[in-house]
PDB file of C-alpha atoms in Angstrom:
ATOM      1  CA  UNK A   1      62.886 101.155  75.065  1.00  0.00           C
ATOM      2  CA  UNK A   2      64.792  98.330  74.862  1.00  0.00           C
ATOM      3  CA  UNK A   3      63.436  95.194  75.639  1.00  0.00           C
ATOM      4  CA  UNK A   4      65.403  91.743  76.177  1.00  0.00           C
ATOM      5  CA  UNK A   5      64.153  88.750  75.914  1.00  0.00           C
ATOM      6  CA  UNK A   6      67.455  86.996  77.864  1.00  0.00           C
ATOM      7  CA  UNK A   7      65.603  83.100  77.251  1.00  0.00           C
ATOM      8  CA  UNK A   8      66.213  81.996  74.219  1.00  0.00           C
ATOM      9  CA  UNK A   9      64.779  78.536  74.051  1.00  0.00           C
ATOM     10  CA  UNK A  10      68.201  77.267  75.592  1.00  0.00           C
ATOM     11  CA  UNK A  11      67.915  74.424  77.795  1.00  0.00           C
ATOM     12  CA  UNK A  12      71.621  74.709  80.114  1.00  0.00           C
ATOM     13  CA  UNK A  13      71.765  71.827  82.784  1.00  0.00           C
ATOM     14  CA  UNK A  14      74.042  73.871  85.161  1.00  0.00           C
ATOM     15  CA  UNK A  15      73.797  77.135  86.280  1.00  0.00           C
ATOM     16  CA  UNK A  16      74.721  80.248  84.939  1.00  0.00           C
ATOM     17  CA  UNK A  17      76.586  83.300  86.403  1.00  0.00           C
ATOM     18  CA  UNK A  18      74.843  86.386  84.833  1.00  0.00           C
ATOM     19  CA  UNK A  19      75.982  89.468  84.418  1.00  0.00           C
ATOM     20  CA  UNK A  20      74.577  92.501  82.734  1.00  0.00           C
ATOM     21  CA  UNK A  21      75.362  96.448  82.084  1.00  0.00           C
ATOM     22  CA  UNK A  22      73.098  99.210  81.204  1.00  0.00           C
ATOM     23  CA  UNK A  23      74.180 102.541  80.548  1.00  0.00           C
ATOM     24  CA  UNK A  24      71.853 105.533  79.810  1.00  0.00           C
ATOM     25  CA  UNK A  25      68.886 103.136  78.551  1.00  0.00           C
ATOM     26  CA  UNK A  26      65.113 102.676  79.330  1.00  0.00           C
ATOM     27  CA  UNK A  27      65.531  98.942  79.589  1.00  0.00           C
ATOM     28  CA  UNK A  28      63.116  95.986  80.484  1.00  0.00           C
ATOM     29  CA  UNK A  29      64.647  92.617  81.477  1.00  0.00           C
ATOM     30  CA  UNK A  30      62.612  89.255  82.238  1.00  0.00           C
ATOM     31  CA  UNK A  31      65.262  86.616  83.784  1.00  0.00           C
ATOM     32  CA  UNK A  32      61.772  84.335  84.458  1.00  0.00           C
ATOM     33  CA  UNK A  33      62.330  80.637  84.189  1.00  0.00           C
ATOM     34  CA  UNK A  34      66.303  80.671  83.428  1.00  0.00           C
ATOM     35  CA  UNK A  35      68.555  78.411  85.382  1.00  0.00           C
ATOM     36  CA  UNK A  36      70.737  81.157  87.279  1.00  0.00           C
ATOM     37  CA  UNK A  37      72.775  80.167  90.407  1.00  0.00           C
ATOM     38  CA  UNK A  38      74.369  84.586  90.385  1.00  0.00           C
ATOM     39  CA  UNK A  39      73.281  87.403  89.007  1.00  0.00           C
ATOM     40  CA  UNK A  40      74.910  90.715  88.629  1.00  0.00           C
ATOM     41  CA  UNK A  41      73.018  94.130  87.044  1.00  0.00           C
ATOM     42  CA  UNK A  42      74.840  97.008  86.848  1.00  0.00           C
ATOM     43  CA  UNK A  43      72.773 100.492  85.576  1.00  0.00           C
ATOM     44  CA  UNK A  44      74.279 103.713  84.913  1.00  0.00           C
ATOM     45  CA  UNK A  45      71.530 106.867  84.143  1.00  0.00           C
ATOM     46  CA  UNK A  46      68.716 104.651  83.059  1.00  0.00           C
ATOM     47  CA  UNK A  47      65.254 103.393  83.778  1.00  0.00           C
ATOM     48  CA  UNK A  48      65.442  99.659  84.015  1.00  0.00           C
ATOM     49  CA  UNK A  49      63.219  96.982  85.289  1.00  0.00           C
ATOM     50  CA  UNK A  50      64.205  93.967  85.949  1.00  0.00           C
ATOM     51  CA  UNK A  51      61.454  90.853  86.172  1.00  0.00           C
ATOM     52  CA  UNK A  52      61.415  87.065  87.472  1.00  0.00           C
ATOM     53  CA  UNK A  53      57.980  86.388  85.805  1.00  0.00           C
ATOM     54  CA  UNK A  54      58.557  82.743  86.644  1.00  0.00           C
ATOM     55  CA  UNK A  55      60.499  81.049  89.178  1.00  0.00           C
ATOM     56  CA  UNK A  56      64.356  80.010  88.698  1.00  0.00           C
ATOM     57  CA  UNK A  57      65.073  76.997  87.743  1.00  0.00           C
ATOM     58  CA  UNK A  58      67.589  76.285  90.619  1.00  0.00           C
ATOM     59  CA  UNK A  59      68.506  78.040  93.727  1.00  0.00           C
ATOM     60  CA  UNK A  60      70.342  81.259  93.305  1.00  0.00           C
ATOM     61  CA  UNK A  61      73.268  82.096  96.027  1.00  0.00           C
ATOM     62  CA  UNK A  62      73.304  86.223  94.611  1.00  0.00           C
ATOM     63  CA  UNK A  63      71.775  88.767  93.151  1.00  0.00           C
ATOM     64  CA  UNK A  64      73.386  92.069  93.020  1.00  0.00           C
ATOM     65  CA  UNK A  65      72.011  95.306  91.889  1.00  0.00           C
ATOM     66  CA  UNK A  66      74.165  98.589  91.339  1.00  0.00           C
ATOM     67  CA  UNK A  67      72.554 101.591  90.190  1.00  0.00           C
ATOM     68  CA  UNK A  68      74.025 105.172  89.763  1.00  0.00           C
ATOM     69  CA  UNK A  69      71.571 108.025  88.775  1.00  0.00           C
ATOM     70  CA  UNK A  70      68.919 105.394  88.260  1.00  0.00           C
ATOM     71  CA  UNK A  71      65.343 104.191  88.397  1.00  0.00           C
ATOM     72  CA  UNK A  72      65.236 101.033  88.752  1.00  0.00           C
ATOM     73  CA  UNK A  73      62.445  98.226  89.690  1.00  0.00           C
ATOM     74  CA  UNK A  74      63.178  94.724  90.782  1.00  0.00           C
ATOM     75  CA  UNK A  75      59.971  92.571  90.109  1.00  0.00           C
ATOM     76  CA  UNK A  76      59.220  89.053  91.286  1.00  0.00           C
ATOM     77  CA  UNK A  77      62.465  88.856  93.750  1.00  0.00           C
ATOM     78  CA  UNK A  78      60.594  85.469  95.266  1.00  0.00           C
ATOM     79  CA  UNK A  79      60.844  83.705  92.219  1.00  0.00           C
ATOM     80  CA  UNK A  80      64.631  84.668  91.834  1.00  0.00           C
ATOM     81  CA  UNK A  81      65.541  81.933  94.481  1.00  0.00           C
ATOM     82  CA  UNK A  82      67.929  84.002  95.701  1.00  0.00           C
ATOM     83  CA  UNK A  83      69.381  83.229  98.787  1.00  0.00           C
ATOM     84  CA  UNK A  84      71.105  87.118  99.299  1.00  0.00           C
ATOM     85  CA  UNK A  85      69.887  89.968  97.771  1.00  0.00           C
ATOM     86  CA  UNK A  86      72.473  93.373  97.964  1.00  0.00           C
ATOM     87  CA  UNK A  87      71.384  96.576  96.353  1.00  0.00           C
ATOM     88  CA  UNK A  88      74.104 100.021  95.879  1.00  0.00           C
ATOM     89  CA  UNK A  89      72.359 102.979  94.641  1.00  0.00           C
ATOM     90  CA  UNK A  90      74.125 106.371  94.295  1.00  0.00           C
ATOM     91  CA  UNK A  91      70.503 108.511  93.230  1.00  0.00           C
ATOM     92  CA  UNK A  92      67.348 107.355  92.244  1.00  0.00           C
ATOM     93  CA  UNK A  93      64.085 105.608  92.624  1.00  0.00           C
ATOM     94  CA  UNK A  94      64.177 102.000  93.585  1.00  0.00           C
ATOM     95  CA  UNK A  95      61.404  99.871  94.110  1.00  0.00           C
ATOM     96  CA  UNK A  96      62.208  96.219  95.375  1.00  0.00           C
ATOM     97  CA  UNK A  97      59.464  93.703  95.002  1.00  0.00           C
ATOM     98  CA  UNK A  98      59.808  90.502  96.754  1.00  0.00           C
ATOM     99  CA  UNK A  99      56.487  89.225  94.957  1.00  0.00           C
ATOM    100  CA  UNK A 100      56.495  85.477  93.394  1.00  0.00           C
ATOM    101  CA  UNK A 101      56.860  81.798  94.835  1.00  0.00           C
ATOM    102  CA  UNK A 102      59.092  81.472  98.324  1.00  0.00           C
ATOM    103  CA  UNK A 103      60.908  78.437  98.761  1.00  0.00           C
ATOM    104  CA  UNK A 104      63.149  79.174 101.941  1.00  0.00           C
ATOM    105  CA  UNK A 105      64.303  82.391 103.738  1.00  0.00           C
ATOM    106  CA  UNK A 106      66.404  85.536 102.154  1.00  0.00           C
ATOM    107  CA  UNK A 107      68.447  88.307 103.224  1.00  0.00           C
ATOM    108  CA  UNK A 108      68.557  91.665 101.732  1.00  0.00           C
ATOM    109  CA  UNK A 109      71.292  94.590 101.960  1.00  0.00           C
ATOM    110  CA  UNK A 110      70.370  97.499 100.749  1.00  0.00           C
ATOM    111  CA  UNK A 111      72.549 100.702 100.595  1.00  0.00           C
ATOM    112  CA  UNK A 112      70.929 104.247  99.054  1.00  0.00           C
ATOM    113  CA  UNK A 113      72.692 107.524  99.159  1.00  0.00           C
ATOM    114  CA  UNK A 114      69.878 109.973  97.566  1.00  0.00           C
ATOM    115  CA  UNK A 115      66.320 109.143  96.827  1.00  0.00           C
ATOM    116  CA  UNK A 116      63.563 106.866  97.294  1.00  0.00           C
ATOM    117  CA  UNK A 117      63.389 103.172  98.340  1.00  0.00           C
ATOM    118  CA  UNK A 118      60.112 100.909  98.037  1.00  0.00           C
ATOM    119  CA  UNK A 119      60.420  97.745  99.602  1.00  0.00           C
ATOM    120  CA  UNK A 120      57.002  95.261  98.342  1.00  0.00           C
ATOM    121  CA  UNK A 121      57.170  92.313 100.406  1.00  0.00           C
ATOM    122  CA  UNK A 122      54.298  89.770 100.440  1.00  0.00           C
ATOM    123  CA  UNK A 123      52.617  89.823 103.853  1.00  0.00           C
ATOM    124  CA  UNK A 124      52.755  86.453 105.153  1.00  0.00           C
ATOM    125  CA  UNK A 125      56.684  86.809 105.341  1.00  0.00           C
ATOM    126  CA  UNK A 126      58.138  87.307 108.305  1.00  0.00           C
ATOM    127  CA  UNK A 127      60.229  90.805 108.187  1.00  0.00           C
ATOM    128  CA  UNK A 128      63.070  92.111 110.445  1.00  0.00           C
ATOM    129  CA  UNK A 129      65.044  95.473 109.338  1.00  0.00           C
ATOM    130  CA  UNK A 130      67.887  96.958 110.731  1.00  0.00           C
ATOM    131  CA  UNK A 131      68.592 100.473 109.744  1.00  0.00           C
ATOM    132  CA  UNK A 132      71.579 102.491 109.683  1.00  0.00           C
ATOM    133  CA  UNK A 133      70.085 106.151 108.527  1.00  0.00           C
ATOM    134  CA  UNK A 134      71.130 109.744 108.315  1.00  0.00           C
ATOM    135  CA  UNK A 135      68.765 112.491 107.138  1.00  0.00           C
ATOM    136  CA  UNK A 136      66.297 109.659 106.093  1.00  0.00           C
ATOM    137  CA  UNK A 137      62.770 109.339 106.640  1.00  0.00           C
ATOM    138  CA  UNK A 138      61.258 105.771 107.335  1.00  0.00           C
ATOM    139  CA  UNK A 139      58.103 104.773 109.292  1.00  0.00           C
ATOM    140  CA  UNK A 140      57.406 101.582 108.444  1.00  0.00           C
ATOM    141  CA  UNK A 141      53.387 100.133 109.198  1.00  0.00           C
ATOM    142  CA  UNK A 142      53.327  96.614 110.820  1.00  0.00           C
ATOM    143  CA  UNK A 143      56.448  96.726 112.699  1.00  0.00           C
ATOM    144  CA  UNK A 144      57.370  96.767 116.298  1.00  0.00           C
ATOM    145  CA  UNK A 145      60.501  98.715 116.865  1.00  0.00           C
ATOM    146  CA  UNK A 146      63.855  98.092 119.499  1.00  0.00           C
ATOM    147  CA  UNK A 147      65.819 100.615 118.642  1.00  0.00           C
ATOM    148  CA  UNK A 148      67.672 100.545 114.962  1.00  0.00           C
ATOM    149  CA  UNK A 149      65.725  96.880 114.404  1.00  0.00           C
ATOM    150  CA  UNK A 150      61.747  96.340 113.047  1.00  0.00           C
ATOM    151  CA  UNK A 151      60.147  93.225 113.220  1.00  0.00           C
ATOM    152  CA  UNK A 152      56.914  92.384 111.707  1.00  0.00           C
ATOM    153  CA  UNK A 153      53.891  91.178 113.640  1.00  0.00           C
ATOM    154  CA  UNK A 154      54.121  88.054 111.895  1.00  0.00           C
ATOM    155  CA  UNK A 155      57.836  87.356 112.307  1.00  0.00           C
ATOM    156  CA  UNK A 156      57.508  84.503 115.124  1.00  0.00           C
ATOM    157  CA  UNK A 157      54.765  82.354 113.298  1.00  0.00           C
ATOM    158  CA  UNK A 158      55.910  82.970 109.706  1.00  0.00           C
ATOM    159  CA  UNK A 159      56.714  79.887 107.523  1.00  0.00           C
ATOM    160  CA  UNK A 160      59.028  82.100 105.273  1.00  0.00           C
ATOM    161  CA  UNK A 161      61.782  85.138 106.460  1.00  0.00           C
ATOM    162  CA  UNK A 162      63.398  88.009 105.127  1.00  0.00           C
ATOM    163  CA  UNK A 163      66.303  89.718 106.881  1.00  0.00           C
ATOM    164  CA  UNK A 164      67.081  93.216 105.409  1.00  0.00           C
ATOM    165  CA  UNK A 165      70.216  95.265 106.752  1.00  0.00           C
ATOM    166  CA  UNK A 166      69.153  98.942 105.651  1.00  0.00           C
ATOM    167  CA  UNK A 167      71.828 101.935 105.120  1.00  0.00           C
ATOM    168  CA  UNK A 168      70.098 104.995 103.648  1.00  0.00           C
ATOM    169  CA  UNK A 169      71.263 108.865 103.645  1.00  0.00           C
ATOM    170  CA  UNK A 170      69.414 111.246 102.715  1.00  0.00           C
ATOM    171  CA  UNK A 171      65.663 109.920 101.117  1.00  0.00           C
ATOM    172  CA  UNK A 172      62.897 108.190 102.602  1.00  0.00           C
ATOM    173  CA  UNK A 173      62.090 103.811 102.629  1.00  0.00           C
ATOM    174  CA  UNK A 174      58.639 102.391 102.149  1.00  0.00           C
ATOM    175  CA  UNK A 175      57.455  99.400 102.889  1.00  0.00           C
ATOM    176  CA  UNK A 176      54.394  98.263 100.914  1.00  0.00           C
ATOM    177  CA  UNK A 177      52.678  94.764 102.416  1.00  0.00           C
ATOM    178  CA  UNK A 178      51.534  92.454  99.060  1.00  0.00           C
ATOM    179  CA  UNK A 179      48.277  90.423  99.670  1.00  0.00           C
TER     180      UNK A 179
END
């Protein structure tokens, strides 16, 4: 296990662009409280997590996430600040959780080829999917569907939003409501 402990008692005043690689690796990352305006993690065969135990300390425009033959975990993704959210995953688990403090709306695009998807997602956001799927398995609780596109209950009156555009292959997509 490898665990990083990426803040270092730096204080930067501007942002920073991060980017990380891990290859084959059981990894744990905790980006909490840093000042990052992009972020870019790239996994190979691993088992990574990747937390935002406290909030950013600035708005983030990106975060991107590639992972090959993977399992990664995405903790805290309302604390990241990020404004866009895009996920690539060849093979794997993934488990996005948009847990932590929401300051505005976000958009997620998520792309999965083989294997599982978890999507955690507080419930008084606001949700609307659109899926593009082949051979892939998603019944998601709490939505009202038209067509490709699920909306939550909530969607009209919520103070918050998040917009995910969904591509999956062959797997199945979860979404878990957070109280």
């Amino acid at each position: 296990v490898v665990a990083i402990p990426v803040a270092m008692g730096l204080f930067v005043p501007w942002g920073i662009d991060l980017s990380m690689a891990m290859g084959a690796a059981k990894s744990v990352v905790d980006l909490g409280g840093l000042r990052l305006s992009s972020l870019v993690v790239e996994t190979g065969a691993s088992q990574t997590e990747v937390r935002f135990s406290k909030r950013n300390a600035m708005r983030c425009t990106a975060a991107e996430f590639r992972a090959g033959v993977a399992e990664l975990t995405v903790v805290g993704l309302g604390n990241s600040l990020c404004d866009r959210v895009s996920f690539e995953g060849g093979m794997g688990s993934v488990v996005l959780d948009y847990s932590g403090a929401w300051s505005t709306d976000a958009k997620l695009e998520a792309t999965l080829a083989v294997g599982g998807l978890t999507l955690r997602i507080p419930r008084a956001v606001g949700v609307t999917i659109t899926t593009e799927q082949f051979l892939a398995s998603f019944q998601p609780a709490g939505f009202t569907r038209q067509g490709n596109r699920y909306t939550s209950r909530n969607n009209a009156t919520a103070a918050r939003h998040l917009d995910i555009a969904l591509t999956t292959s062959l797997g199945g997509v979860t979404v878990e409501w957070l109280d």
